[in-house]
Structure formats: structure tokens, C-alpha cells
Amino acid sequence: MLSGGVGGARFLRGLREHVRSNLPGSQINAIVNTGDDMWLTGLRIAPDLDSIMYTLAGENDETRGWGRVGETERVSGELRAYGVGWPWFTLGDLDIGTHITRSHLLREGQPLSAVTDHITARWDLGVRLVPATDQEVETHVLVEGGELHFQEWWTRHRASLPALGFVQRGVETATPAPGVLEAIAEADVVLVAPSNPVVSIGTILGIPGIRAALAATSARVVGVSPIIAGSVVRGMADACLAAIGVETSAEAVALHYGARSAGGLLDAWLVDNADAAALPTIEAAGITACAVPLWMRDPGTSARLAADALAV
Amino acid sequence: MLSGGVGGARFLRGLREHVRSNLPGSQINAIVNTGDDMWLTGLRIAPDLDSIMYTLAGENDETRGWGRVGETERVSGELRAYGVGWPWFTLGDLDIGTHITRSHLLREGQPLSAVTDHITARWDLGVRLVPATDQEVETHVLVEGGELHFQEWWTRHRASLPALGFVQRGVETATPAPGVLEAIAEADVVLVAPSNPVVSIGTILGIPGIRAALAATSARVVGVSPIIAGSVVRGMADACLAAIGVETSAEAVALHYGARSAGGLLDAWLVDNADAAALPTIEAAGITACAVPLWMRDPGTSARLAADALAV
């Protein structure tokens, strides 16, 4: 699965559930976006990797929708008192334990993929998490008069500053992390999570070599729409889509990804039942389309969506 | 004042009390040992600077004797779960806020002295804290078969591994931090805190240039014994003294420091009333000696000790 953070985490949890019950012995590899990562007060933050890890470990805060359950913010209070960091970006104490560990191992010279293996080994995730790249490729947002890190635009400005575009700083010289191309080449199926098409999936696809691997794999590539009835399921992906001139609709995202038979990403695309009217348009573009219930309300509905994705 | 951590912090608090009441307008500079400092999981720990800062800020844990009051250890629990760091060395969450701040500013290229100014500015300490040096000079303990960082010997082994000696790694090329030589040259009086003579005061004196500045200053140099009636007041300084062949007694430490008139450190030395019998021996070595109550039970007794030190 190609995956961003929160939405991808829910889909992965459902997929793990389905695979454990129906496809024992199968391995799930999650190729995870790292474009949201950043250094903050000497700590390397990797929001998507951590959202997935905490969710699969059952340690995520379901109520708040992000971070660790039972979290506290004592360290962040001190950082604010000392006047360092971003006062609008609060890190939880348990989360900081992850960041200190990651930063320490990175500084020891380990690549992010090896660091991720170390960190995730603490839990029985049932999914191998692989960062899309070991290099530091960070998504920046172009705005009137300059650019800022995606996190600043997303969290501080709630995506309200008009975005003129997105750039992945460092992407030209990045390479896929060990395991990424192998996972795609050897897959039975490649799933594209209902994650942000621009800054999550788009950033993964921007790493040189990944698009070619997806084009070459014998596996079918099946995506799940992050848009239901013209609205993003979570987050502010509509602001990202608008910035690159893509309408916020299930069919527009499918056409943006494109048919694999025409040099694009997708063999098949799942839309919500509410978007069934869009099926002919998607099919006409050469993408097998299917309408199913897309809302992942709980692990059960997520597992049924995973089963639907594998079925198509 | 030349100072180590906890004992120096109490003496400084008393001195500040005395100065605020009796010598308004005077400035107190604390030249602080940094030999116990270390990098741990990417965080720069500075135990003596922090002990003093927390104590002067009224944020220290009086009951435990070290660290912040109301401390928690959630981050350290995570580091242990991830298998990084020293499992026997627990950092509190509030304390980690200080370490992240310090490490971040150091990595931005600021010297430790400037970082210390930044960090201490948060509180009205009434004392300027100056690290003895901006370079990383770390005290290592020589033991049978190798050497280890002072913190490992002190905290993990409780100073029980026989120490063959101490080395200050990096001391040869170290220079006094900005403000150190000036503070000594312009002082009305130089006080030597009742800190560990070997690894706290000894490490400060080992920085090239500091001994010469102490020899040249027009100020009197007045020390306070860290030994009362043959016992260390706190910590395990006796193990350090034994390793360098110095007896654990008020007079032996005075003679180890030596008379300034004979190329040593001290013009005067305060011992506890319990050690009054040692006064002639100390005087015979050319050091003015005086017996007073040395126990710093509370800010009041600390302030009286500071007054006694200034009086002599």
C-alpha cells in the first residue's frame, strides 16, 4: 500500500484485519509518505510514519484523531517557556520519546528505513512500514511572496493561505528506500490509500523510480477515493487539489492519477456508493471503477473496504 | 564563585540572599563545572548548570535533592521501550525540555555560554551562570581495563568501581568561556564552593588559563570545605579524593588546593566548627583558616555561611 498518515492508517488497520482472517501468511508493506517530515528543535518528526505506527499498535488517540492516547504535553510547555520551536505546533511527551529515538538513531548514521525498523519492532504491527525514501524530501508550499514547510501551512495556517503550488525539496536526487521497489515488483496487489493525492501519494510518486516500478509491476494497482460526494473525508486535501487545478471529486482524482494503460497509476478505483454516477466517466478513462461503502467508521468497515479493494 | 552542582547551588542561593540584603548592586558570577556534561540520545545534558539554575529558580526538588520539582518521567519510559539511552539514567520530562532547548541552540552554532544565557533568561536567577568552557571537556574515570564517562561511574556504579584516576577529555585544547577570565580578574572576591574538589572544582581549574587568572587576581580566594568531620557532606567525593591520594578531611582538601602565596588556589579556607582542631595545620600552610557552621540546612544557614566567607 502507498500511504499517507491518518486515512492510510485506518485503511491499513482494516487491511491487516482482513489479511489476518482471510490471507494468513501474506505480508503487508506500507510505503509511507515522508514529505511532511521535518526537523524541529533538533528532533526529526515523521507524522505519517508515526500516525500509522500508533494506529496499528492500538496506541493512537481515537478521539482527537492524531497522536498517542493518554498523551501529555509537559516537554512542549518547557520549549515554549524557553522560546524555541513553533508555539503553534505541540508535541506530546510520549510522541517526543519517539522523536528523540528516531533523531538519535539517524544521527548515529542509520538511514530512516533502518530506524523505522528499529522503532516499529517495539510493537507487533503486522505491517512492515517502509519510508518512501531515506533522503530528506520535504514538501514546501508556494504562497504569495515565498514558500513554507507543509506543516506550517497545514497546522499553523490550517491550509488557509492560498497555495500557488507544492514543491518537494530534494526530490530530484532522492531514491526509493530499500524495500520500496522490491515490494512493488513482488506485490500481488498494490493498493493506493485514500490519502491526500497531492502531498501524500503525490510525494511518494515523485520519488524517481517509483512511478516506473508501478508501471512495470505485474500486480494490479487499486486506489481508494479520498473524496466522498465532493468532500474530503478528513483533512484539507481540497485546498491541495485546488492548488494543482484538480476538482474535489472522486472522478477528478481518478483522472488525475490516470489509467495505468495510458501511462498513469491506476488499474482500478473504488468510489463511494454516493458517487456511483461517476463510474462511467472513470471507466471511460480506462480505469475499472466500482462503488462500495467508503466510510471507515471502525475496524470492521475498514476491513470490508480492504476486502472490496482486493476483490476488484 | 567556582561551583559544581548541588552543593554549589545551595551556597549560591545563600550568597544571593546575603548579597540582595547587604550588598545591593553587586553582581554574582558562577563559573560552573561542565565536566559532568554529556550527549545522551542526542541531548546535551549539563547537570551542574541545571542543578544551579533549577535551585536558584526555586524549581528544584528539595526532597529528592536533584532535578525539577513535580517532575514526571514519561519520555524516559518511551526511550527505555525503544531500547535507546542508558536505562539506569532517567531524565525527567521538564528536564528534557531544558536539554532539547540546549541541544537545539548548540546545533544552531551557539556556544554553550550563549546558550546558557538564553536558557537562564527565563528566570530571575540573580546570578549569572557561566560555563567554565564552551568546549566539550568531559570527565572520564579510569578503571581497571578501561575508562568510562563520569556519569556512568557516578550514577550507574554509585562510585563503587575502584577509580584509578580521572581525565578531562579535551581539556588541553579548551579555553575559558567568554566572561570567565574577566569575572575572575574584576572580582572583589572569588569564592570556591563546597563542591567536589576533584571532578567539579578540579575540572574548572584544569581549563588552561583559569589557574593563571586566579593567581593574578587582586581578589582574595576563599574556599569552603566540602568535608565536615571527615565525611563528605553529600555525594561520593570521598571516592574521588581517594583515587587521587587525598584524605577525606577538611585540612587535606585545603592542602590539596594549596596556598595562593605558594602557587596554589587559596587565600582562606572555611572549615566547620567540628574541624576547628585542623586550623593550625591549615594556617601553617599559609592559608587563613576559620571555623564556622558549615551545614547549609536552609537558605538562612546558607546565607550566614556566605556572610562568613565574605567576612574572612
XYZ file of C-alpha atoms in Angstrom:
624
model
C 0.000 0.000 0.000
C 1.083 3.527 -0.803
C 0.009 5.543 2.186
C -0.178 8.909 3.878
C -0.968 9.270 7.588
C -4.320 9.089 9.317
C -6.521 7.859 6.445
C -3.879 5.413 5.327
C -3.507 4.159 8.893
C -7.206 3.323 9.115
C -7.157 1.561 5.779
C -4.037 -0.391 6.786
C -5.682 -1.453 10.036
C -8.624 -2.767 8.044
C -6.351 -4.490 5.556
C -4.404 -6.144 8.381
C -7.685 -7.356 9.876
C -8.825 -8.784 6.559
C -5.474 -10.386 5.791
C -5.141 -11.957 9.246
C -8.560 -13.586 8.860
C -8.520 -14.482 5.192
C -4.993 -14.445 3.806
C -2.752 -15.800 6.564
C 0.921 -15.733 5.638
C 0.559 -12.718 3.385
C 2.810 -9.765 4.048
C 1.674 -6.157 4.008
C 4.215 -3.485 3.130
C 3.240 0.127 3.641
C 5.250 2.572 1.550
C 4.815 5.736 3.537
C 4.985 9.396 2.593
C 7.803 11.291 4.308
C 7.183 14.689 2.692
C 5.574 16.012 5.882
C 8.700 15.161 7.894
C 10.822 17.911 9.373
C 13.468 18.821 11.911
C 12.057 20.821 14.812
C 14.297 21.825 17.742
C 16.694 19.066 16.735
C 14.008 16.384 16.586
C 13.080 14.596 13.374
C 9.300 14.449 13.167
C 7.728 11.902 10.790
C 3.963 12.435 11.108
C 2.750 9.810 8.641
C 5.054 7.021 9.819
C 4.060 7.739 13.414
C 0.327 8.022 12.731
C 0.424 4.595 11.116
C 2.622 3.081 13.828
C 0.490 4.364 16.690
C -2.735 3.300 14.954
C -1.544 -0.217 14.158
C -0.146 -0.522 17.699
C -3.513 0.494 19.129
C -1.782 3.447 20.802
C -3.444 6.219 18.794
C -5.838 8.769 20.227
C -9.124 7.869 18.530
C -10.980 10.849 19.974
C -8.543 13.522 18.923
C -7.738 11.744 15.663
C -3.945 12.022 15.920
C -1.068 11.283 18.288
C -0.822 8.910 21.224
C -3.654 8.048 23.550
C -3.234 9.382 27.118
C -0.787 11.973 25.877
C 0.603 14.871 27.947
C 2.442 17.997 26.829
C 4.901 18.833 29.588
C 8.008 18.990 27.407
C 6.303 21.267 24.885
C 5.350 23.614 27.711
C 9.032 23.934 28.591
C 10.044 24.535 24.970
C 7.522 27.357 24.803
C 8.833 28.820 28.074
C 12.362 28.738 26.636
C 11.145 30.330 23.412
C 12.233 27.605 20.992
C 10.290 25.640 18.403
C 6.927 26.527 16.921
C 4.492 27.623 19.656
C 1.546 26.516 17.490
C 2.990 23.018 16.997
C 2.613 20.992 20.167
C 4.376 17.672 20.551
C 3.178 15.203 23.154
C 5.591 13.735 25.682
C 5.184 10.127 24.551
C 5.491 11.269 20.945
C 8.710 13.116 21.816
C 10.085 9.799 23.066
C 9.652 8.507 19.508
C 11.240 11.628 18.005
C 14.263 11.547 20.328
C 14.780 7.888 19.455
C 14.458 8.483 15.709
C 16.726 11.543 15.752
C 19.334 9.753 17.834
C 19.479 6.746 15.511
C 19.568 8.990 12.413
C 22.483 10.946 13.898
C 24.265 7.665 14.539
C 24.188 7.258 10.764
C 21.343 4.813 10.265
C 19.037 5.503 7.304
C 15.389 6.276 8.065
C 14.293 2.855 6.791
C 16.544 1.066 9.309
C 15.490 3.488 12.037
C 11.854 2.745 11.207
C 12.532 -0.998 11.501
C 14.073 -0.373 14.937
C 11.244 1.829 16.172
C 8.401 -0.324 14.867
C 9.965 -3.515 16.300
C 8.635 -2.432 19.686
C 5.132 -3.440 18.642
C 3.543 -6.300 16.738
C 2.233 -4.130 13.924
C 1.550 -6.881 11.384
C 2.621 -4.440 8.661
C 6.118 -3.504 7.579
C 6.462 0.285 7.373
C 8.893 1.483 4.732
C 9.524 5.195 4.206
C 9.224 6.096 0.526
C 12.797 7.401 0.645
C 15.677 7.601 3.109
C 16.595 11.074 1.891
C 15.103 14.204 3.380
C 12.489 15.218 0.836
C 10.257 17.869 2.366
C 7.072 19.265 0.903
C 7.009 23.041 0.758
C 4.041 25.170 -0.156
C 4.461 28.074 -2.545
C 2.496 31.091 -1.382
C 2.388 34.742 -2.348
C 5.853 36.072 -1.610
C 7.626 32.869 -0.676
C 7.346 29.292 0.467
C 6.886 27.500 3.760
C 7.112 23.965 5.060
C 3.952 21.989 4.530
C 3.494 21.583 8.307
C 3.497 25.320 8.817
C 0.925 25.833 6.070
C -1.218 22.917 7.235
C -1.080 23.225 11.023
C -0.393 26.890 11.666
C -2.429 28.350 8.819
C -4.970 25.497 8.575
C -4.341 25.460 4.806
C -5.988 28.871 4.549
C -3.089 30.734 2.911
C -3.724 30.470 -0.838
C -1.323 27.820 -2.150
C 0.194 28.534 -5.556
C 1.728 25.092 -5.741
C 3.770 22.450 -3.959
C 7.404 21.514 -4.307
C 9.191 18.514 -2.903
C 12.542 19.965 -1.859
C 15.281 17.448 -2.584
C 13.136 15.067 -4.610
C 15.312 15.204 -7.732
C 18.212 13.404 -6.067
C 16.137 11.116 -3.842
C 15.996 7.380 -4.324
C 13.424 4.883 -3.086
C 14.313 3.419 0.316
C 15.494 -0.209 0.396
C 12.457 -2.446 0.018
C 10.246 0.001 -1.852
C 10.904 -1.130 -5.414
C 11.084 -4.779 -4.320
C 7.713 -4.534 -2.563
C 6.119 -3.041 -5.685
C 7.737 -5.537 -8.059
C 6.822 -8.585 -5.975
C 3.359 -7.474 -4.900
C 0.206 -9.465 -5.566
C -1.657 -6.199 -5.471
C -0.712 -2.548 -4.968
C -3.235 -0.513 -3.020
C -3.337 3.269 -3.016
C -4.741 4.502 0.294
C -7.445 7.193 0.453
C -4.735 9.681 1.404
C -4.065 13.191 0.196
C -3.483 12.769 -3.571
C -1.191 15.785 -3.767
C 1.090 15.897 -0.740
C 0.926 12.244 0.403
C 0.504 9.962 -2.601
C 1.840 12.640 -4.946
C 5.060 12.947 -2.985
C 5.605 9.178 -2.990
C 5.052 9.120 -6.779
C 7.542 11.963 -7.165
C 10.484 9.892 -5.895
C 12.441 8.955 -9.039
C 11.955 5.266 -9.827
C 8.660 4.661 -8.055
C 6.385 5.517 -10.995
C 8.409 3.235 -13.241
C 8.153 0.395 -10.733
C 4.391 0.871 -10.540
C 4.151 0.834 -14.313
C 6.189 -2.362 -14.534
C 4.717 -4.477 -11.742
C 2.556 -7.454 -12.668
C 0.280 -6.556 -9.746
C -2.895 -4.616 -10.271
C -2.911 -1.118 -8.827
C -6.139 -0.376 -6.974
C -6.892 3.008 -5.449
C -9.486 4.175 -2.959
C -11.003 7.619 -3.351
C -10.270 10.094 -0.542
C -13.267 12.114 -1.767
C -16.866 11.193 -0.972
C -19.726 13.162 -2.537
C -17.473 16.086 -3.380
C -15.950 16.405 0.081
C -12.679 15.265 1.571
C -13.195 12.601 4.202
C -10.695 14.249 6.563
C -8.032 16.926 6.473
C -7.875 19.732 3.960
C -6.962 17.868 0.790
C -9.404 20.040 -1.162
C -7.079 23.022 -0.653
C -4.237 20.949 -2.084
C -6.283 19.737 -5.040
C -7.438 23.274 -5.808
C -3.823 24.448 -5.872
C -2.977 21.991 -8.647
C -6.228 22.619 -10.533
C -7.988 19.373 -9.707
C -11.650 19.390 -8.721
C -12.598 17.870 -5.368
C -14.442 14.844 -6.679
C -13.889 11.102 -6.785
C -13.693 11.076 -10.579
C -11.383 14.077 -10.847
C -8.853 12.429 -8.525
C -9.098 9.198 -10.543
C -8.427 11.086 -13.749
C -5.603 12.989 -12.060
C -3.940 9.685 -11.165
C -4.768 8.377 -14.636
C -5.183 4.898 -16.112
C -2.151 2.646 -15.952
C -2.927 1.552 -19.508
C -2.408 5.188 -20.532
C 0.767 5.827 -18.543
C -0.981 6.662 -15.288
C -1.221 4.992 -11.907
C -4.495 3.074 -11.668
C -5.930 -0.187 -12.880
C -8.976 0.229 -10.657
C -10.627 2.833 -8.439
C -13.104 2.493 -5.632
C -15.616 5.278 -5.095
C -18.306 5.563 -2.506
C -21.851 4.476 -3.304
C -22.739 8.162 -3.188
C -20.501 8.690 -6.227
C -21.840 5.802 -8.313
C -22.880 8.272 -11.004
C -19.205 8.897 -11.723
C -18.460 5.267 -12.623
C -18.981 5.648 -16.425
C -16.629 8.639 -16.591
C -13.905 6.728 -14.757
C -14.412 3.570 -16.804
C -14.269 5.646 -19.991
C -10.775 6.728 -18.969
C -9.675 3.099 -18.873
C -9.918 2.563 -15.121
C -12.039 -0.238 -13.684
C -14.431 1.504 -11.318
C -16.530 0.164 -8.514
C -18.871 1.792 -5.979
C -18.752 0.468 -2.395
C -19.170 1.913 1.123
C -16.023 4.005 1.678
C -16.572 5.358 5.183
C -14.127 3.728 7.597
C -16.088 4.170 10.796
C -14.359 1.373 12.689
C -12.004 -1.571 12.090
C -14.913 -3.643 10.742
C -15.886 -1.210 7.987
C -12.203 -0.664 7.191
C -11.698 -4.431 6.813
C -14.711 -4.678 4.487
C -13.284 -1.845 2.371
C -9.963 -3.688 2.186
C -11.787 -6.822 1.068
C -13.590 -4.792 -1.611
C -10.305 -3.342 -2.818
C -8.729 -6.792 -3.104
C -11.835 -8.151 -4.805
C -11.717 -5.565 -7.566
C 32.168 31.609 42.640
C 33.698 28.468 41.215
C 30.973 25.879 41.525
C 29.866 22.332 40.964
C 26.220 21.312 41.115
C 24.056 20.656 44.137
C 26.367 21.917 46.924
C 27.386 24.916 44.865
C 23.743 25.658 44.141
C 22.899 25.831 47.842
C 25.866 28.050 48.557
C 24.944 30.312 45.639
C 21.392 30.607 46.888
C 22.733 31.693 50.269
C 25.158 34.113 48.668
C 22.378 35.633 46.569
C 20.281 36.048 49.719
C 23.141 37.738 51.548
C 24.045 39.983 48.615
C 20.447 41.054 47.983
C 20.108 42.131 51.603
C 23.553 43.553 52.256
C 25.357 44.327 49.010
C 22.719 45.621 46.598
C 24.117 46.288 43.144
C 26.775 43.610 43.409
C 26.911 41.005 40.702
C 27.414 37.305 41.299
C 29.057 35.259 38.569
C 29.054 31.485 38.915
C 31.774 29.743 36.927
C 30.306 26.296 36.585
C 31.882 22.899 36.033
C 30.899 21.272 32.746
C 32.967 18.102 33.107
C 29.872 16.061 34.004
C 28.171 17.128 30.765
C 27.460 14.598 28.062
C 25.490 13.764 24.964
C 22.803 11.155 25.585
C 20.418 10.128 22.785
C 21.241 13.370 21.013
C 20.565 15.555 24.052
C 23.288 17.612 25.721
C 22.963 17.144 29.462
C 24.652 19.707 31.744
C 23.946 18.513 35.294
C 25.760 21.231 37.234
C 24.424 24.164 35.215
C 20.913 22.767 35.518
C 21.148 21.985 39.241
C 22.152 25.560 39.884
C 19.538 27.017 37.539
C 16.677 24.984 38.987
C 17.768 25.727 42.569
C 18.096 29.478 42.034
C 14.783 29.488 40.167
C 13.103 27.719 43.101
C 12.209 24.892 40.724
C 14.416 22.198 42.243
C 13.138 19.102 44.002
C 14.220 19.680 47.600
C 13.078 16.261 48.762
C 14.886 14.208 46.151
C 17.854 16.575 46.127
C 18.138 16.872 42.343
C 16.081 17.724 39.279
C 12.840 19.657 38.911
C 10.052 19.671 41.440
C 6.865 17.927 40.286
C 8.823 16.005 37.705
C 7.487 13.112 35.617
C 9.345 10.536 33.525
C 7.113 9.730 30.579
C 9.670 10.411 27.847
C 12.306 8.273 29.574
C 9.816 5.419 29.733
C 9.487 5.610 25.951
C 13.257 5.699 25.419
C 13.570 2.553 27.506
C 10.804 0.882 25.497
C 12.640 1.751 22.267
C 15.906 0.467 23.743
C 17.955 3.664 23.452
C 19.888 5.636 26.054
C 21.049 4.415 29.443
C 18.249 2.531 31.219
C 19.790 3.435 34.611
C 19.861 7.160 33.789
C 16.372 8.612 33.951
C 15.675 12.093 32.652
C 12.570 13.919 33.793
C 10.160 15.375 31.249
C 10.595 19.005 32.351
C 14.354 18.470 32.449
C 14.234 17.073 28.899
C 12.630 20.362 27.849
C 15.827 22.068 29.004
C 18.030 19.509 27.227
C 16.151 19.766 23.933
C 16.447 23.547 24.094
C 20.159 23.450 24.898
C 20.923 20.847 22.228
C 18.927 22.727 19.611
C 20.710 26.034 20.275
C 24.120 24.301 20.345
C 23.381 22.677 16.977
C 22.420 26.082 15.618
C 26.029 27.004 16.326
C 25.728 28.986 19.544
C 28.432 28.363 22.142
C 27.349 26.883 25.479
C 27.874 30.215 27.249
C 25.406 31.974 24.929
C 23.012 29.042 25.175
C 23.225 29.268 28.970
C 22.390 32.982 28.804
C 19.347 32.129 26.665
C 18.144 29.333 28.921
C 18.674 31.144 32.223
C 16.953 34.302 30.936
C 13.660 32.528 31.551
C 14.051 33.075 35.287
C 15.206 35.890 37.537
C 18.145 33.962 38.956
C 20.083 36.916 40.407
C 23.287 35.113 39.410
C 24.962 34.924 36.028
C 25.847 31.333 35.186
C 28.957 30.953 33.035
C 30.170 27.525 31.972
C 33.892 27.129 32.686
C 34.449 26.443 28.992
C 32.454 26.361 25.771
C 34.362 23.307 24.546
C 33.238 19.799 25.327
C 35.564 18.750 28.139
C 34.218 15.572 29.696
C 35.484 13.887 32.831
C 36.255 10.214 32.363
C 37.115 7.775 35.100
C 39.997 5.382 34.650
C 39.121 1.941 35.969
C 40.694 -1.498 35.677
C 40.629 -2.329 31.995
C 39.402 0.955 30.560
C 37.644 4.224 31.186
C 34.056 5.398 31.382
C 32.218 8.700 31.476
C 31.997 10.163 34.948
C 28.193 9.924 34.866
C 28.315 6.206 34.226
C 30.751 5.696 37.106
C 28.831 8.008 39.440
C 25.205 7.164 38.664
C 25.281 3.620 37.364
C 28.057 2.275 39.601
C 27.492 4.660 42.531
C 31.251 5.370 42.507
C 31.855 1.795 43.663
C 34.152 0.697 40.812
C 37.689 1.428 42.055
C 38.831 4.609 40.292
C 42.464 4.663 39.227
C 42.266 8.302 38.236
C 40.332 10.939 36.347
C 40.985 12.509 32.977
C 39.339 15.534 31.444
C 38.992 14.532 27.797
C 39.631 17.538 25.596
C 40.927 19.806 28.348
C 44.292 20.503 26.673
C 42.730 22.479 23.848
C 39.904 24.036 25.865
C 39.720 27.725 26.621
C 37.758 29.539 29.317
C 34.306 30.614 28.133
C 33.760 34.341 27.485
C 33.339 36.070 30.837
C 35.304 33.591 32.936
C 38.688 35.335 32.974
C 37.016 38.749 33.180
C 34.913 37.707 36.167
C 37.995 36.435 37.990
C 40.103 39.494 37.131
C 37.429 42.001 38.143
C 36.123 40.173 41.198
C 36.030 41.694 44.669
C 36.248 38.171 45.999
C 36.493 34.708 44.483
C 34.622 32.007 46.361
C 35.246 28.313 45.925
C 32.038 26.390 46.598
C 31.993 23.297 48.831
C 31.822 21.178 45.678
C 33.700 18.031 44.717
C 37.381 19.107 44.761
C 38.382 16.565 42.123
C 35.735 16.399 39.421
C 33.968 19.763 39.935
C 36.462 22.372 41.132
C 39.403 20.316 39.795
C 37.928 20.271 36.315
C 37.378 24.041 36.317
C 40.986 24.562 37.436
C 42.183 22.259 34.648
C 40.971 24.582 31.887
C 44.137 26.294 30.599
C 44.204 29.924 31.731
C 41.954 29.697 34.763
C 44.682 28.911 37.304
C 46.761 31.822 35.999
C 43.788 34.173 36.273
C 43.190 33.047 39.860
C 46.847 33.605 40.672
C 46.772 37.097 39.171
C 43.500 38.497 40.501
C 43.604 41.169 43.169
C 40.615 39.484 44.814
C 41.049 37.132 47.736
C 40.233 33.499 47.012
C 38.151 31.977 49.787
C 37.125 28.337 49.795
C 34.559 26.403 51.782
C 35.324 22.843 52.825
C 33.099 20.145 51.324
C 34.242 17.858 54.162
C 32.855 18.037 57.700
C 34.345 15.877 60.449
C 35.952 13.528 57.954
C 32.833 12.947 55.891
C 31.586 14.366 52.630
C 28.509 16.498 53.105
C 26.811 14.961 50.057
C 27.681 12.816 47.087
C 30.622 10.467 46.932
C 33.524 12.912 46.774
C 35.486 10.676 49.150
C 35.798 8.081 46.375
C 37.195 10.793 44.098
C 39.632 12.068 46.732
C 40.841 8.531 47.472
C 41.575 7.993 43.785
C 43.968 10.929 43.745
C 45.501 10.076 47.099
C 43.919 12.832 49.165
C 42.492 12.055 52.598
C 38.845 12.884 53.234
C 39.371 15.727 55.688
C 38.897 19.479 55.677
C 42.633 20.104 56.067
C 43.711 17.593 53.414
C 41.481 19.263 50.834
C 42.864 22.687 51.830
C 46.429 21.428 51.395
C 45.453 19.783 48.097
C 44.218 23.155 46.808
C 47.295 24.814 48.349
C 48.096 28.349 49.473
C 47.918 31.025 46.805
C 51.108 32.500 48.251
C 52.809 29.196 47.371
C 51.375 28.799 43.877
C 48.111 27.190 44.979
C 44.483 28.285 44.947
C 43.516 29.585 48.386
C 43.968 32.702 50.453
C 41.484 31.458 53.030
C 39.530 28.319 53.923
C 36.418 27.819 55.972
C 36.048 24.615 57.941
C 33.204 23.500 60.134
C 33.358 24.114 63.882
C 33.749 20.355 64.213
C 37.084 20.647 62.402
C 38.490 23.562 64.451
C 41.415 21.381 65.532
C 42.677 21.492 61.938
C 43.028 25.274 61.868
C 46.733 25.396 62.895
C 47.730 22.880 60.203
C 45.944 24.904 57.525
C 47.357 28.219 58.793
C 50.844 26.696 58.838
C 50.490 26.063 55.106
C 49.907 29.781 54.553
C 46.113 29.695 54.285
C 43.959 31.853 56.553
C 41.628 29.422 58.276
C 38.400 29.956 60.101
C 35.890 27.602 61.768
C 32.207 28.379 61.298
C 28.949 26.393 60.986
C 29.151 24.784 57.501
C 25.892 22.857 57.315
C 23.569 24.512 54.777
C 20.281 23.283 56.157
C 18.172 26.006 54.575
C 18.539 29.357 52.777
C 19.149 31.092 56.116
C 22.132 28.971 57.145
C 23.456 29.182 53.573
C 23.248 32.983 53.701
C 25.114 33.071 57.015
C 27.830 30.851 55.558
C 28.123 33.223 52.589
C 28.460 36.150 55.019
C 31.191 34.263 56.884
C 33.044 33.570 53.635
C 32.919 37.239 52.650
C 33.967 38.309 56.153
C 37.128 36.231 56.084
